Amino acid sequence: MLDVMISSQIERQLYTADQVRALDARAINQADVPGSVLMERAGAAAFRHLGDEWPNARVIHVICGTGNNGGDGWVIARLAADSGLQVSLTLIGDEGRIGGDAKTAYLRFIEAYPQIAIRTELRLPPDPEAGPAAAPTSDQVVVDALLGTGYRGALREAHRSVIARINDAGLPVLAIDCPSGLDASTGSIPEVAVKACLTVTFIGAKFGLYTGDGVDVVGEIREESLQVPAWVFDDPSPVAALMSLEHQRASLPKLPRSAHKGRRGHVLVVGGDYGFGGAAIMAAEAALRSGAGLVSLATRTEHLSAMMARQPEVMVTGVGGAADLRPLLARASVVAIGPGLGQSEWGQSLLGAVLDARCPLVVDADGLNLLANSGSELPAGSVMTPHPGEAARLLGVGNARIAEDRLATTRALQTQYQATIVLKGAGSIVIDQDERFAPGVCPYGNPGMGSGGMGDVLTGVIAALMARGLSAGNAARLGVCAHARAADWIAREVAHVGYVATDLMAPIQRLLAGRLD
């Protein structure tokens, strides 16, 4: 779970690094806020958060680059010295390359504190040459003002070495705007990145802090608008929105007291080949627990007794192929296909029948793998829920390409398959077919979700929400948020690891009803 507060009413807007630079320029050129003033505000805000997070800090190691991120660092160093803290300063790069507002902040620091040495080679505890603070202690904090959002592409060797030393020092780290080495626009880490405990980011929230590799290095995120006028954010449009469960839950239709099971739709789950019956059973139970009026399961005959014993409310039918499945398809509002489907002739036959029925689908797991090989079109209003490996197969690219730019991957899938896409993983991304909705990023979830069956449960949840009347996009967004938030509740209240997919069903049920925080 990302440690960042999410408003229950307004979803936070996310931007690329280039977009935030455009916002910064707009504030300077149109709102008449000098860049030097923004830099002072940024440094002051970061220093305030440093004091709030580490009130016992006495030694501040500030590592500055030559750009504006380094400029924020010079402000922090000056404020730390003003407060009587011991400041250790390192400049990585040629002093002559410092320019603009960063140069102003640099000159202001050396004028105020000419006695404080500025190293050009990083020395951090336990390095014996680190000076008075040669051993790591609880009163020391590192400030990463090396690269920030200015990083893109290959790291210079000097930067790579400094990042490694910061990570090896074992000291708490405050990252300024973005941990150095993280691509703030994509969430990828091509080489190595600073592992921060706290990231203070400015003006606009950066997309890459909330998804992919970014979530492993940002620590807690705190955002500061630097008093930029609200109208500055009118342009450019954000690249995505950070979803909130409370906001998404508002899309659920209210049921009249006279509502019957037919009002909440009929989900048909198709899957469960030999050895994989549990996947389909979990998807069916999740659909029922998420409010579908009726749930049917089409699976191997051998799995009938297991489903009936586990959840007798699910109508389960053994199917040997497409002919057995067609009568069930005629009664379904939504079909969830893929959990435990396998890639044998049986699974291929069932997928063909499902595609022919032109019913809205939720496609996961082997349904996606078979789809990648078939090139078939999906019915309108369908959802695909690939993890990165499945996304790579669907697009015919290597796994590394997916990690490089998760948002671009999700957009490519949406364009190619004309469906709502859920790209699973840390900071799951949802892209709706309806272009009025910005892509959504899920801020919930934790490492304990890395176990078998989690995707099967999500498939059932999304299918149930579609059956209840939500659009594919709304169902995907709400389903992803409720699923991950349920896992966070379990991690907080029960255990960080060792919980299983079926444990999510009860908290999902309560979260969808608004009866669990």
Coordinates of N, CA and C in Angstrom, one line a residue, residues 54-226:
W54 N 11.6 13.2 11.2 CA 12.8 12.9 12.0 C 13.1 14.0 13.0
P55 N 12.3 14.2 14.0 CA 12.5 15.3 14.9 C 13.8 15.3 15.7
N56 N 14.4 14.1 15.8 CA 15.6 14.0 16.5 C 16.9 14.1 15.6
A57 N 16.7 14.4 14.4 CA 17.8 14.5 13.4 C 18.7 15.6 13.9
R58 N 20.0 15.3 13.9 CA 21.0 16.3 14.2 C 22.1 16.5 13.1
V59 N 22.2 15.5 12.2 CA 23.2 15.6 11.1 C 22.4 15.3 9.8
I60 N 22.5 16.3 8.9 CA 21.8 16.2 7.6 C 22.9 16.1 6.5
H61 N 22.9 15.0 5.8 CA 23.8 14.8 4.7 C 23.0 15.2 3.4
V62 N 23.3 16.3 2.8 CA 22.7 16.8 1.6 C 23.5 16.5 0.4
I63 N 23.0 15.8 -0.6 CA 23.7 15.5 -1.8 C 23.0 16.2 -3.0
C64 N 23.7 17.2 -3.6 CA 23.1 18.0 -4.6 C 23.7 17.7 -6.0
G65 N 22.8 17.7 -7.0 CA 23.3 17.7 -8.3 C 23.4 19.2 -8.8
T66 N 23.6 19.3 -10.1 CA 23.8 20.7 -10.7 C 22.6 21.3 -11.2
G67 N 21.4 20.6 -11.2 CA 20.2 21.2 -11.7 C 19.3 21.7 -10.6
N68 N 18.0 21.9 -11.0 CA 17.1 22.5 -10.0 C 16.8 21.6 -8.8
N69 N 16.9 20.3 -9.0 CA 16.8 19.4 -7.8 C 17.9 19.7 -6.8
G70 N 19.1 20.0 -7.3 CA 20.2 20.4 -6.4 C 19.9 21.7 -5.8
G71 N 19.2 22.6 -6.6 CA 18.9 23.9 -6.0 C 18.0 23.8 -4.8
D72 N 17.0 22.9 -4.8 CA 16.2 22.6 -3.6 C 17.1 22.2 -2.5
G73 N 18.1 21.4 -2.8 CA 19.0 20.9 -1.8 C 19.8 22.0 -1.1
W74 N 20.2 23.0 -1.9 CA 20.9 24.1 -1.3 C 20.0 24.9 -0.3
V75 N 18.8 25.0 -0.7 CA 17.8 25.7 0.2 C 17.7 24.9 1.5
I76 N 17.5 23.6 1.4 CA 17.4 22.7 2.6 C 18.6 22.8 3.5
A77 N 19.8 22.8 2.8 CA 21.1 22.8 3.6 C 21.1 24.1 4.4
R78 N 20.8 25.2 3.7 CA 20.8 26.5 4.4 C 19.9 26.6 5.6
L79 N 18.6 26.1 5.4 CA 17.7 26.1 6.5 C 18.1 25.2 7.6
A80 N 18.7 24.1 7.3 CA 19.2 23.1 8.3 C 20.3 23.8 9.1
A81 N 21.2 24.5 8.5 CA 22.3 25.2 9.2 C 21.7 26.4 10.0
D82 N 20.7 27.0 9.5 CA 20.0 28.1 10.2 C 19.4 27.6 11.5
S83 N 19.0 26.3 11.5 CA 18.3 25.7 12.6 C 19.4 25.1 13.6
G84 N 20.6 25.2 13.3 CA 21.7 24.7 14.2 C 22.0 23.2 14.0
L85 N 21.5 22.6 12.9 CA 21.9 21.3 12.6 C 23.2 21.2 11.9
Q86 N 23.9 20.1 12.1 CA 25.2 19.8 11.4 C 24.9 19.4 10.0
V87 N 25.5 20.1 9.0 CA 25.2 19.9 7.6 C 26.5 19.4 7.0
S88 N 26.3 18.2 6.3 CA 27.4 17.6 5.4 C 26.9 17.8 4.0
L89 N 27.7 18.5 3.2 CA 27.3 18.8 1.8 C 28.2 18.1 0.8
T90 N 27.5 17.6 -0.3 CA 28.3 17.0 -1.4 C 27.7 17.5 -2.7
L91 N 28.5 18.0 -3.6 CA 28.1 18.4 -4.9 C 28.6 17.4 -5.9
I92 N 27.7 16.8 -6.6 CA 28.1 15.8 -7.6 C 27.9 16.5 -9.0
G93 N 29.1 16.8 -9.6 CA 29.1 17.5 -10.9 C 29.9 18.7 -10.8
D94 N 30.1 19.3 -12.0 CA 30.9 20.5 -12.1 C 30.2 21.8 -11.6
E95 N 30.8 22.5 -10.7 CA 30.2 23.7 -10.1 C 29.8 24.7 -11.2
G96 N 30.5 24.7 -12.3 CA 30.2 25.6 -13.4 C 29.0 25.3 -14.1
R97 N 28.4 24.1 -13.9 CA 27.2 23.7 -14.6 C 25.9 24.2 -13.8
I98 N 26.1 24.7 -12.6 CA 25.0 25.1 -11.8 C 24.5 26.5 -12.4
G99 N 23.3 26.6 -12.7 CA 22.8 27.8 -13.4 C 21.4 28.2 -12.9
G100 N 20.9 29.3 -13.4 CA 19.5 29.8 -13.1 C 19.2 29.9 -11.6
D101 N 18.0 29.5 -11.2 CA 17.6 29.6 -9.9 C 18.4 28.7 -8.9
A102 N 18.9 27.6 -9.4 CA 19.8 26.7 -8.6 C 21.1 27.5 -8.3
K103 N 21.6 28.2 -9.2 CA 22.8 29.0 -8.9 C 22.6 30.1 -7.8
T104 N 21.4 30.7 -7.9 CA 21.0 31.7 -6.9 C 21.0 31.0 -5.5
A105 N 20.4 29.8 -5.4 CA 20.3 29.1 -4.1 C 21.7 28.7 -3.6
Y106 N 22.5 28.3 -4.6 CA 23.9 27.9 -4.2 C 24.7 29.1 -3.7
L107 N 24.6 30.2 -4.4 CA 25.4 31.4 -4.0 C 24.9 31.9 -2.6
R108 N 23.6 31.8 -2.4 CA 23.0 32.2 -1.1 C 23.5 31.3 0.0
F109 N 23.7 30.0 -0.3 CA 24.2 29.2 0.8 C 25.6 29.5 1.1
I110 N 26.5 29.6 0.1 CA 27.9 29.8 0.4 C 28.2 31.1 1.0
E111 N 27.3 32.1 0.7 CA 27.5 33.4 1.3 C 27.1 33.4 2.8
A112 N 26.1 32.6 3.1 CA 25.6 32.5 4.5 C 26.6 31.6 5.3
Y113 N 27.1 30.5 4.7 CA 27.9 29.5 5.4 C 29.2 29.2 4.7
P114 N 30.1 30.2 4.5 CA 31.3 29.9 3.8 C 32.2 28.9 4.5
Q115 N 32.0 28.7 5.8 CA 32.8 27.8 6.6 C 32.4 26.3 6.4
I116 N 31.3 26.0 5.8 CA 30.8 24.7 5.6 C 31.5 24.1 4.3
A117 N 32.2 23.1 4.5 CA 32.9 22.5 3.3 C 31.9 21.8 2.4
I118 N 32.2 22.0 1.1 CA 31.4 21.3 0.1 C 32.2 20.2 -0.6
R119 N 32.0 19.0 -0.3 CA 32.7 17.9 -0.9 C 32.3 17.7 -2.4
T120 N 33.2 17.1 -3.1 CA 32.9 16.7 -4.5 C 32.8 15.1 -4.6
E121 N 33.1 14.5 -3.5 CA 33.0 13.0 -3.4 C 32.2 12.6 -2.2
L122 N 31.2 11.8 -2.4 CA 30.3 11.5 -1.3 C 31.0 10.6 -0.2
R123 N 30.9 11.1 1.0 CA 31.3 10.3 2.2 C 30.2 10.2 3.1
L124 N 29.7 8.9 3.3 CA 28.6 8.7 4.2 C 29.1 7.6 5.2
P125 N 28.6 7.6 6.4 CA 28.8 6.5 7.4 C 28.5 5.2 6.7
P126 N 29.3 4.1 6.9 CA 30.4 4.0 7.9 C 31.7 4.4 7.4
D127 N 31.8 5.2 6.3 CA 33.1 5.6 5.8 C 33.9 6.4 6.8
P128 N 35.1 6.0 7.2 CA 35.8 6.7 8.2 C 36.2 8.2 7.8
E129 N 36.1 8.5 6.5 CA 36.4 9.9 6.1 C 35.1 10.7 6.0
A130 N 34.0 10.2 6.6 CA 32.8 11.0 6.6 C 32.8 12.2 7.5
G131 N 33.8 12.2 8.4 CA 33.9 13.3 9.3 C 33.4 13.0 10.7
P132 N 32.8 14.0 11.4 CA 32.4 13.8 12.8 C 31.3 12.7 12.9
A133 N 30.5 12.5 11.8 CA 29.5 11.5 11.8 C 29.9 10.3 11.1
A134 N 31.0 9.6 11.5 CA 31.6 8.6 10.7 C 30.9 7.2 10.9
A135 N 30.0 7.1 11.9 CA 29.2 5.9 12.1 C 27.8 6.2 12.0
P136 N 27.0 5.4 11.3 CA 25.5 5.6 11.2 C 24.9 5.6 12.6
T137 N 24.1 6.7 12.8 CA 23.4 6.8 14.1 C 21.9 7.2 13.8
S138 N 21.1 7.1 14.8 CA 19.7 7.4 14.5 C 19.3 8.9 14.3
D139 N 20.3 9.7 14.5 CA 20.1 11.2 14.4 C 20.6 11.7 13.0
Q140 N 20.8 10.9 12.1 CA 21.3 11.3 10.8 C 20.3 11.0 9.7
V141 N 20.2 11.9 8.7 CA 19.3 11.8 7.6 C 20.0 12.2 6.3
V142 N 19.8 11.5 5.3 CA 20.3 11.8 3.9 C 19.2 12.5 3.1
V143 N 19.6 13.6 2.5 CA 18.7 14.3 1.5 C 19.2 14.1 0.1
D144 N 18.4 13.4 -0.7 CA 18.7 13.1 -2.1 C 18.1 14.3 -2.9
A145 N 19.1 15.2 -3.3 CA 18.7 16.3 -4.2 C 19.6 16.2 -5.4
L146 N 19.8 14.9 -5.9 CA 20.8 14.7 -7.0 C 20.2 14.9 -8.3
L147 N 19.2 14.2 -8.7 CA 18.6 14.2 -10.0 C 17.2 14.6 -10.1
G148 N 16.3 14.0 -9.2 CA 14.9 14.3 -9.2 C 14.3 13.9 -10.5
T149 N 13.3 14.7 -10.9 CA 12.6 14.4 -12.2 C 13.4 14.7 -13.4
G150 N 14.6 15.2 -13.3 CA 15.4 15.5 -14.5 C 16.0 14.3 -15.1
Y151 N 15.9 13.1 -14.4 CA 16.6 11.9 -14.9 C 15.7 11.2 -16.0
R152 N 16.4 10.8 -17.0 CA 15.8 10.0 -18.1 C 17.0 9.4 -18.8
G153 N 16.9 8.1 -19.1 CA 17.9 7.4 -19.9 C 19.0 6.8 -19.0
A154 N 20.2 6.7 -19.5 CA 21.3 6.1 -18.8 C 21.9 7.0 -17.8
L155 N 22.2 6.4 -16.6 CA 22.9 7.1 -15.6 C 24.4 7.3 -15.9
R156 N 24.9 8.5 -15.5 CA 26.4 8.6 -15.5 C 27.0 7.8 -14.4
E157 N 28.2 7.3 -14.6 CA 28.9 6.5 -13.6 C 28.9 7.2 -12.3
A158 N 29.2 8.5 -12.3 CA 29.2 9.2 -11.0 C 27.9 9.1 -10.2
H159 N 26.8 9.2 -11.0 CA 25.5 9.2 -10.3 C 25.2 7.7 -9.9
R160 N 25.5 6.8 -10.7 CA 25.3 5.4 -10.3 C 26.0 5.0 -9.0
S161 N 27.3 5.5 -8.9 CA 28.1 5.2 -7.7 C 27.5 5.9 -6.5
V162 N 27.1 7.1 -6.6 CA 26.5 7.9 -5.5 C 25.2 7.2 -5.0
I163 N 24.4 6.8 -6.0 CA 23.1 6.2 -5.6 C 23.4 4.9 -4.8
A164 N 24.4 4.1 -5.3 CA 24.7 2.9 -4.6 C 25.2 3.2 -3.2
R165 N 26.0 4.2 -3.0 CA 26.5 4.6 -1.7 C 25.4 5.0 -0.8
I166 N 24.5 5.8 -1.3 CA 23.3 6.2 -0.4 C 22.6 5.0 0.1
N167 N 22.3 4.1 -0.8 CA 21.6 2.9 -0.4 C 22.3 2.0 0.5
D168 N 23.7 1.9 0.4 CA 24.5 1.1 1.3 C 24.7 1.7 2.7
A169 N 24.4 3.0 2.8 CA 24.7 3.6 4.1 C 23.8 3.2 5.2
G170 N 22.6 2.8 4.9 CA 21.7 2.4 5.9 C 21.0 3.5 6.7
L171 N 21.1 4.7 6.1 CA 20.5 5.9 6.8 C 19.1 6.2 6.2
P172 N 18.2 6.8 7.0 CA 17.0 7.2 6.4 C 17.2 8.3 5.3
V173 N 16.4 8.2 4.2 CA 16.6 9.1 3.1 C 15.3 9.9 2.8
L174 N 15.5 11.2 2.6 CA 14.4 12.1 2.1 C 14.7 12.4 0.7
A175 N 13.9 11.9 -0.2 CA 14.0 12.2 -1.7 C 13.3 13.5 -2.0
I176 N 14.0 14.4 -2.8 CA 13.4 15.6 -3.2 C 12.7 15.5 -4.5
D177 N 11.4 15.6 -4.6 CA 10.6 15.5 -5.8 C 10.5 14.1 -6.3
C178 N 11.6 13.4 -6.4 CA 11.5 12.0 -7.0 C 12.9 11.3 -6.6
P179 N 12.9 10.1 -6.1 CA 14.1 9.4 -5.9 C 15.0 9.4 -7.1
S180 N 16.3 9.7 -7.0 CA 17.2 9.8 -8.1 C 17.3 8.4 -8.7
G181 N 17.2 8.3 -10.0 CA 17.3 7.0 -10.7 C 15.9 6.4 -11.1
L182 N 14.9 7.0 -10.5 CA 13.5 6.6 -10.9 C 13.0 7.5 -12.0
D183 N 12.4 6.9 -13.1 CA 11.8 7.7 -14.1 C 10.4 8.2 -13.6
A184 N 10.3 9.5 -13.3 CA 9.1 10.0 -12.7 C 7.9 9.9 -13.7
S185 N 8.1 9.7 -15.0 CA 7.0 9.7 -15.9 C 6.5 8.3 -16.1
T186 N 7.3 7.3 -15.9 CA 6.9 5.9 -16.2 C 6.8 5.0 -15.0
G187 N 7.6 5.3 -13.9 CA 7.7 4.3 -12.8 C 8.7 3.3 -13.0
S188 N 9.5 3.4 -14.0 CA 10.6 2.4 -14.3 C 11.9 2.8 -13.7
I189 N 12.7 1.8 -13.4 CA 14.1 2.0 -12.9 C 15.0 1.3 -13.8
P190 N 15.5 1.9 -14.8 CA 16.4 1.2 -15.8 C 17.6 0.7 -15.2
E191 N 18.2 1.3 -14.2 CA 19.4 0.8 -13.6 C 19.3 0.6 -12.1
V192 N 19.5 1.7 -11.4 CA 19.4 1.7 -9.9 C 18.8 3.0 -9.4
A193 N 18.1 3.0 -8.3 CA 17.5 4.2 -7.8 C 17.7 4.3 -6.3
V194 N 17.7 5.5 -5.8 CA 17.7 5.8 -4.4 C 16.5 5.2 -3.7
K195 N 16.7 4.5 -2.6 CA 15.5 3.9 -1.9 C 15.2 4.9 -0.7
A196 N 14.2 5.7 -0.9 CA 13.8 6.7 0.0 C 12.8 6.2 1.1
C197 N 12.9 6.8 2.3 CA 11.8 6.6 3.3 C 10.7 7.5 3.1
L198 N 11.0 8.7 2.6 CA 10.0 9.8 2.4 C 10.3 10.5 1.1
T199 N 9.3 10.7 0.3 CA 9.5 11.6 -0.9 C 8.6 12.8 -0.8
V200 N 9.1 14.0 -0.9 CA 8.3 15.2 -0.9 C 8.3 15.7 -2.4
T201 N 7.2 15.7 -3.0 CA 7.1 16.0 -4.4 C 6.3 17.3 -4.6
F202 N 6.6 18.1 -5.6 CA 6.1 19.5 -5.7 C 5.3 19.7 -7.0
I203 N 4.3 20.7 -6.8 CA 3.4 21.2 -7.8 C 2.4 20.2 -8.3
G204 N 2.9 19.2 -9.0 CA 2.0 18.2 -9.5 C 2.5 16.8 -9.1
A205 N 1.6 15.9 -8.8 CA 2.0 14.5 -8.4 C 2.5 13.8 -9.7
K206 N 3.6 13.1 -9.6 CA 4.2 12.5 -10.7 C 3.7 11.0 -10.9
F207 N 3.3 10.7 -12.1 CA 2.7 9.4 -12.3 C 3.7 8.2 -11.9
G208 N 5.0 8.4 -12.2 CA 5.9 7.3 -11.9 C 6.1 7.0 -10.4
L209 N 5.7 7.8 -9.6 CA 5.9 7.6 -8.1 C 4.8 6.6 -7.6
Y210 N 3.8 6.3 -8.4 CA 2.7 5.5 -7.9 C 2.5 4.2 -8.6
T211 N 3.4 3.8 -9.5 CA 3.2 2.5 -10.2 C 4.5 1.9 -10.5
G212 N 4.5 0.6 -10.8 CA 5.7 -0.1 -11.3 C 6.8 -0.2 -10.2
D213 N 8.0 0.0 -10.6 CA 9.1 0.0 -9.7 C 9.1 1.1 -8.7
G214 N 8.4 2.2 -9.1 CA 8.4 3.4 -8.3 C 7.9 3.1 -6.9
V215 N 7.0 2.3 -6.7 CA 6.4 2.1 -5.4 C 7.4 1.4 -4.4
D216 N 8.4 0.8 -4.9 CA 9.4 0.2 -4.1 C 10.4 1.2 -3.5
V217 N 10.5 2.4 -4.1 CA 11.6 3.3 -3.7 C 11.2 4.6 -3.2
V218 N 9.9 4.9 -3.3 CA 9.4 6.3 -2.9 C 9.2 6.4 -1.4
G219 N 8.9 5.3 -0.7 CA 8.5 5.4 0.7 C 7.2 6.1 0.8
E220 N 7.0 6.9 1.9 CA 5.8 7.7 2.0 C 5.9 8.9 1.0
I221 N 4.8 9.2 0.5 CA 4.7 10.4 -0.5 C 4.0 11.5 0.2
R222 N 4.6 12.7 0.2 CA 3.9 13.9 0.6 C 4.0 14.9 -0.5
E223 N 2.9 15.6 -0.8 CA 2.8 16.5 -2.0 C 2.6 17.9 -1.5
E224 N 3.3 18.8 -2.2 CA 3.2 20.2 -1.9 C 3.0 21.0 -3.2
S225 N 1.9 21.8 -3.2 CA 1.6 22.6 -4.4 C 2.4 23.8 -4.5
L226 N 3.1 24.2 -3.5 CA 3.9 25.4 -3.5 C 3.1 26.7 -3.7

